[in-house]
């Protein structure tokens, strides 16, 4: 519990398991380039997706950290990713209609 509070205090309130991160954000353009079976484990898949996103967007490495089991995101980064995901979902919904 103390670790979670320390991480949050350092400015990384967004904490997602690697598997959850990959399956949540794989629909963003960088995720479509990655094959879910190309990496051996969830951590590798999550890290590959994060690194791809950082390179594409020009984000500093300090905005994202990798823990043992989770991806740690600064609040502004998580908000940006959620906004992009929402746009992708809306675009897909319009296409279906």
Tab-separated table of N, CA and C in Angstrom:
chain	number	residue	atom	x	y	z
A	1	UNK	N	0.825	-1.196	0.000
A	1	UNK	CA	0.000	0.000	0.000
A	1	UNK	C	0.864	1.252	0.000
A	2	UNK	N	1.931	1.223	0.775
A	2	UNK	CA	2.815	2.378	0.858
A	2	UNK	C	3.468	2.651	-0.484
A	3	UNK	N	3.822	1.596	-1.214
A	3	UNK	CA	4.417	1.770	-2.535
A	3	UNK	C	3.449	2.471	-3.486
A	4	UNK	N	2.197	2.089	-3.449
A	4	UNK	CA	1.197	2.703	-4.316
A	4	UNK	C	1.050	4.191	-4.011
A	5	UNK	N	1.059	4.546	-2.745
A	5	UNK	CA	0.957	5.954	-2.366
A	5	UNK	C	2.191	6.737	-2.800
A	6	UNK	N	3.348	6.143	-2.657
A	6	UNK	CA	4.591	6.799	-3.065
A	6	UNK	C	4.606	7.036	-4.563
A	7	UNK	N	4.196	6.041	-5.335
A	7	UNK	CA	4.159	6.160	-6.790
A	7	UNK	C	3.166	7.246	-7.203
A	8	UNK	N	2.016	7.270	-6.576
A	8	UNK	CA	1.013	8.289	-6.878
A	8	UNK	C	1.543	9.675	-6.538
A	9	UNK	N	2.211	9.793	-5.414
A	9	UNK	CA	2.758	11.077	-4.976
A	9	UNK	C	3.835	11.578	-5.935
A	10	UNK	N	4.586	10.667	-6.536
A	10	UNK	CA	5.628	11.035	-7.493
A	10	UNK	C	5.043	11.446	-8.842
A	11	UNK	N	3.733	11.350	-8.991
A	11	UNK	CA	3.085	11.837	-10.203
A	11	UNK	C	2.709	10.778	-11.212
A	12	UNK	N	2.601	9.539	-10.788
A	12	UNK	CA	2.208	8.443	-11.680
A	12	UNK	C	0.925	7.782	-11.170
A	13	UNK	N	-0.210	8.507	-11.260
A	13	UNK	CA	-1.446	7.911	-10.746
A	13	UNK	C	-2.010	6.800	-11.625
A	14	UNK	N	-1.656	6.808	-12.915
A	14	UNK	CA	-2.153	5.769	-13.818
A	14	UNK	C	-1.295	4.527	-13.729
A	15	UNK	N	-1.876	3.437	-13.252
A	15	UNK	CA	-1.144	2.173	-13.124
A	15	UNK	C	-2.009	1.062	-13.707
A	16	UNK	N	-1.530	0.497	-14.801
A	16	UNK	CA	-2.268	-0.583	-15.448
A	16	UNK	C	-1.367	-1.800	-15.591
A	17	UNK	N	-1.922	-2.969	-15.347
A	17	UNK	CA	-1.174	-4.195	-15.617
A	17	UNK	C	-0.786	-4.211	-17.091
A	18	UNK	N	0.349	-4.792	-17.405
A	18	UNK	CA	0.834	-4.827	-18.785
A	18	UNK	C	-0.213	-5.395	-19.741
A	19	UNK	N	-0.828	-6.495	-19.347
A	19	UNK	CA	-1.840	-7.136	-20.200
A	19	UNK	C	-3.015	-6.196	-20.429
A	20	UNK	N	-3.483	-5.573	-19.356
A	20	UNK	CA	-4.623	-4.650	-19.464
A	20	UNK	C	-4.262	-3.459	-20.340
A	21	UNK	N	-3.057	-2.923	-20.170
A	21	UNK	CA	-2.615	-1.789	-20.986
A	21	UNK	C	-2.625	-2.157	-22.465
A	22	UNK	N	-2.043	-3.303	-22.782
A	22	UNK	CA	-1.974	-3.720	-24.186
A	22	UNK	C	-3.364	-3.895	-24.778
A	23	UNK	N	-4.233	-4.609	-24.089
A	23	UNK	CA	-5.549	-4.877	-24.654
A	23	UNK	C	-6.455	-3.650	-24.639
A	24	UNK	N	-6.167	-2.684	-23.791
A	24	UNK	CA	-6.956	-1.453	-23.773
A	24	UNK	C	-6.560	-0.521	-24.912
A	25	UNK	N	-5.250	-0.356	-25.138
A	25	UNK	CA	-4.771	0.627	-26.100
A	25	UNK	C	-4.286	0.034	-27.416
A	26	UNK	N	-4.499	-1.224	-27.657
A	26	UNK	CA	-4.003	-1.852	-28.890
A	26	UNK	C	-4.719	-1.333	-30.124
A	27	UNK	N	-5.862	-0.692	-29.948
A	27	UNK	CA	-6.620	-0.187	-31.089
A	27	UNK	C	-6.122	1.170	-31.569
A	28	UNK	N	-5.210	1.778	-30.827
A	28	UNK	CA	-4.598	3.014	-31.300
A	28	UNK	C	-3.645	2.655	-32.438
A	29	UNK	N	-3.305	3.606	-33.291
A	29	UNK	CA	-2.503	3.284	-34.484
A	29	UNK	C	-1.236	2.482	-34.202
A	30	UNK	N	-0.532	2.780	-33.120
A	30	UNK	CA	0.692	2.049	-32.825
A	30	UNK	C	0.413	0.600	-32.475
A	31	UNK	N	-0.706	0.351	-31.832
A	31	UNK	CA	-1.068	-1.002	-31.437
A	31	UNK	C	-1.410	-1.890	-32.613
A	32	UNK	N	-1.926	-1.292	-33.672
A	32	UNK	CA	-2.284	-2.072	-34.856
A	32	UNK	C	-1.052	-2.595	-35.573
A	33	UNK	N	0.087	-1.954	-35.317
A	33	UNK	CA	1.329	-2.389	-35.938
A	33	UNK	C	1.951	-3.565	-35.186
A	34	UNK	N	1.507	-3.779	-33.962
A	34	UNK	CA	2.075	-4.838	-33.134
A	34	UNK	C	1.218	-6.082	-33.200
A	35	UNK	N	1.839	-7.200	-33.269
A	35	UNK	CA	1.152	-8.477	-33.268
A	35	UNK	C	1.095	-8.983	-31.831
A	36	UNK	N	-0.084	-9.325	-31.367
A	36	UNK	CA	-0.236	-9.788	-29.983
A	36	UNK	C	0.577	-11.041	-29.717
A	37	UNK	N	0.838	-11.838	-30.731
A	37	UNK	CA	1.579	-13.076	-30.543
A	37	UNK	C	3.081	-12.920	-30.784
A	38	UNK	N	3.500	-11.727	-31.226
A	38	UNK	CA	4.911	-11.521	-31.546
A	38	UNK	C	5.788	-11.507	-30.295
A	39	UNK	N	5.233	-11.051	-29.188
A	39	UNK	CA	6.004	-10.971	-27.947
A	39	UNK	C	5.668	-12.167	-27.070
A	40	UNK	N	6.643	-12.593	-26.319
A	40	UNK	CA	6.502	-13.808	-25.521
A	40	UNK	C	5.539	-13.646	-24.352
A	41	UNK	N	5.522	-12.484	-23.730
A	41	UNK	CA	4.694	-12.323	-22.535
A	41	UNK	C	4.013	-10.961	-22.519
A	42	UNK	N	3.115	-10.786	-21.554
A	42	UNK	CA	2.344	-9.550	-21.442
A	42	UNK	C	3.228	-8.337	-21.209
A	43	UNK	N	4.269	-8.504	-20.406
A	43	UNK	CA	5.147	-7.379	-20.116
A	43	UNK	C	5.833	-6.897	-21.396
A	44	UNK	N	6.315	-7.813	-22.200
A	44	UNK	CA	6.972	-7.448	-23.458
A	44	UNK	C	6.017	-6.736	-24.408
A	45	UNK	N	4.789	-7.228	-24.487
A	45	UNK	CA	3.785	-6.594	-25.347
A	45	UNK	C	3.473	-5.186	-24.870
A	46	UNK	N	3.252	-5.034	-23.562
A	46	UNK	CA	2.957	-3.726	-22.995
A	46	UNK	C	4.097	-2.749	-23.194
A	47	UNK	N	5.321	-3.191	-22.932
A	47	UNK	CA	6.483	-2.321	-23.107
A	47	UNK	C	6.662	-1.918	-24.575
A	48	UNK	N	6.469	-2.863	-25.488
A	48	UNK	CA	6.620	-2.557	-26.912
A	48	UNK	C	5.606	-1.507	-27.354
A	49	UNK	N	4.375	-1.629	-26.877
A	49	UNK	CA	3.336	-0.667	-27.235
A	49	UNK	C	3.656	0.708	-26.654
A	50	UNK	N	4.073	0.760	-25.403
A	50	UNK	CA	4.410	2.042	-24.768
A	50	UNK	C	5.571	2.708	-25.506
A	51	UNK	N	6.612	1.950	-25.808
A	51	UNK	CA	7.771	2.512	-26.487
A	51	UNK	C	7.388	3.032	-27.876
A	52	UNK	N	6.536	2.309	-28.567
A	52	UNK	CA	6.064	2.746	-29.873
A	52	UNK	C	5.286	4.054	-29.758
A	53	UNK	N	4.415	4.146	-28.755
A	53	UNK	CA	3.633	5.365	-28.527
A	53	UNK	C	4.532	6.546	-28.204
A	54	UNK	N	5.510	6.332	-27.355
A	54	UNK	CA	6.429	7.405	-26.960
A	54	UNK	C	7.202	7.920	-28.172
A	55	UNK	N	7.671	7.020	-29.015
A	55	UNK	CA	8.424	7.422	-30.201
A	55	UNK	C	7.540	8.178	-31.190
A	56	UNK	N	6.335	7.682	-31.427
A	56	UNK	CA	5.427	8.313	-32.379
A	56	UNK	C	5.015	9.717	-31.938
A	57	UNK	N	4.836	9.903	-30.642
A	57	UNK	CA	4.336	11.171	-30.124
A	57	UNK	C	5.431	12.100	-29.612
A	58	UNK	N	6.643	11.598	-29.541
A	58	UNK	CA	7.743	12.418	-29.057
A	58	UNK	C	7.701	12.687	-27.554
A	59	UNK	N	7.144	11.735	-26.819
A	59	UNK	CA	7.061	11.894	-25.364
A	59	UNK	C	8.407	11.614	-24.715
A	60	UNK	N	8.668	12.334	-23.646
A	60	UNK	CA	9.873	12.095	-22.857
A	60	UNK	C	9.725	10.786	-22.086
A	61	UNK	N	10.837	10.132	-21.847
A	61	UNK	CA	10.817	8.867	-21.104
A	61	UNK	C	10.313	9.038	-19.681
A	62	UNK	N	10.394	10.257	-19.151
A	62	UNK	CA	9.979	10.486	-17.765
A	62	UNK	C	8.461	10.477	-17.589
A	63	UNK	N	7.709	10.455	-18.682
A	63	UNK	CA	6.248	10.453	-18.585
A	63	UNK	C	5.680	9.065	-18.346
A	64	UNK	N	6.494	8.058	-18.587
A	64	UNK	CA	6.063	6.670	-18.435
A	64	UNK	C	7.163	5.900	-17.716
A	65	UNK	N	6.767	5.033	-16.804
A	65	UNK	CA	7.724	4.158	-16.124
A	65	UNK	C	7.226	2.729	-16.225
A	66	UNK	N	8.160	1.806	-16.143
A	66	UNK	CA	7.807	0.390	-16.179
A	66	UNK	C	8.062	-0.222	-14.821
A	67	UNK	N	7.028	-0.803	-14.234
A	67	UNK	CA	7.181	-1.511	-12.982
A	67	UNK	C	7.334	-3.000	-13.247
A	68	UNK	N	7.339	-3.743	-12.180
A	68	UNK	CA	7.482	-5.198	-12.311
A	68	UNK	C	6.265	-5.811	-12.998
A	69	UNK	N	5.075	-5.333	-12.631
A	69	UNK	CA	3.845	-5.901	-13.190
A	69	UNK	C	2.958	-4.868	-13.875
A	70	UNK	N	3.299	-3.574	-13.762
A	70	UNK	CA	2.415	-2.523	-14.282
A	70	UNK	C	3.171	-1.460	-15.058
A	71	UNK	N	2.426	-0.822	-15.960
A	71	UNK	CA	2.895	0.375	-16.646
A	71	UNK	C	2.428	1.546	-15.799
A	72	UNK	N	3.338	2.459	-15.500
A	72	UNK	CA	3.019	3.630	-14.686
A	72	UNK	C	2.970	4.843	-15.592
A	73	UNK	N	1.837	5.538	-15.607
A	73	UNK	CA	1.640	6.668	-16.502
A	73	UNK	C	1.385	7.947	-15.720
A	74	UNK	N	1.946	9.033	-16.200
A	74	UNK	CA	1.593	10.339	-15.657
A	74	UNK	C	0.140	10.596	-16.026
A	75	UNK	N	-0.528	11.399	-15.222
A	75	UNK	CA	-1.955	11.646	-15.399
A	75	UNK	C	-2.265	12.231	-16.773
A	76	UNK	N	-1.460	13.201	-17.219
A	76	UNK	CA	-1.746	13.836	-18.511
A	76	UNK	C	-1.607	12.844	-19.671
A	77	UNK	N	-0.712	11.889	-19.546
A	77	UNK	CA	-0.532	10.887	-20.598
A	77	UNK	C	-1.728	9.946	-20.645
A	78	UNK	N	-2.187	9.527	-19.476
A	78	UNK	CA	-3.352	8.640	-19.454
A	78	UNK	C	-4.576	9.348	-20.027
A	79	UNK	N	-4.727	10.624	-19.716
A	79	UNK	CA	-5.859	11.376	-20.268
A	79	UNK	C	-5.769	11.487	-21.787
A	80	UNK	N	-4.568	11.748	-22.307
A	80	UNK	CA	-4.388	11.820	-23.760
A	80	UNK	C	-4.711	10.490	-24.435
A	81	UNK	N	-4.212	9.403	-23.859
A	81	UNK	CA	-4.485	8.082	-24.430
A	81	UNK	C	-5.970	7.755	-24.398
A	82	UNK	N	-6.642	8.095	-23.295
A	82	UNK	CA	-8.074	7.833	-23.199
A	82	UNK	C	-8.859	8.658	-24.215
A	83	UNK	N	-8.436	9.910	-24.445
A	83	UNK	CA	-9.103	10.744	-25.446
A	83	UNK	C	-8.921	10.161	-26.849
A	84	UNK	N	-7.706	9.728	-27.149
A	84	UNK	CA	-7.453	9.115	-28.457
A	84	UNK	C	-8.266	7.841	-28.635
A	85	UNK	N	-8.342	7.043	-27.592
A	85	UNK	CA	-9.116	5.805	-27.663
A	85	UNK	C	-10.592	6.106	-27.891
A	86	UNK	N	-11.097	7.122	-27.230
A	86	UNK	CA	-12.491	7.513	-27.400
A	86	UNK	C	-12.753	7.969	-28.832
A	87	UNK	N	-11.818	8.699	-29.423
A	87	UNK	CA	-11.961	9.119	-30.821
A	87	UNK	C	-11.985	7.918	-31.759
A	88	UNK	N	-11.131	6.941	-31.496
A	88	UNK	CA	-11.107	5.727	-32.320
A	88	UNK	C	-12.441	4.989	-32.203
A	89	UNK	N	-12.964	4.905	-31.009
A	89	UNK	CA	-14.243	4.226	-30.788
A	89	UNK	C	-15.377	4.959	-31.511
A	90	UNK	N	-15.399	6.289	-31.409
A	90	UNK	CA	-16.439	7.068	-32.094
A	90	UNK	C	-16.339	6.930	-33.609
A	91	UNK	N	-15.105	6.953	-34.126
A	91	UNK	CA	-14.915	6.784	-35.566
A	91	UNK	C	-15.418	5.406	-36.022
A	92	UNK	N	-15.117	4.397	-35.229
A	92	UNK	CA	-15.565	3.042	-35.567
A	92	UNK	C	-17.076	2.932	-35.513
A	93	UNK	N	-17.676	3.564	-34.525
A	93	UNK	CA	-19.140	3.533	-34.403
A	93	UNK	C	-19.806	4.229	-35.588
A	94	UNK	N	-19.230	5.351	-36.028
A	94	UNK	CA	-19.790	6.052	-37.202
A	94	UNK	C	-19.655	5.199	-38.455
A	95	UNK	N	-18.560	4.481	-38.571
A	95	UNK	CA	-18.350	3.622	-39.733
A	95	UNK	C	-19.380	2.510	-39.765
A	96	UNK	N	-19.670	1.932	-38.609
A	96	UNK	CA	-20.654	0.850	-38.530
A	96	UNK	C	-22.056	1.342	-38.870
A	97	UNK	N	-22.375	2.549	-38.424
A	97	UNK	CA	-23.709	3.079	-38.682
A	97	UNK	C	-23.833	3.397	-40.145
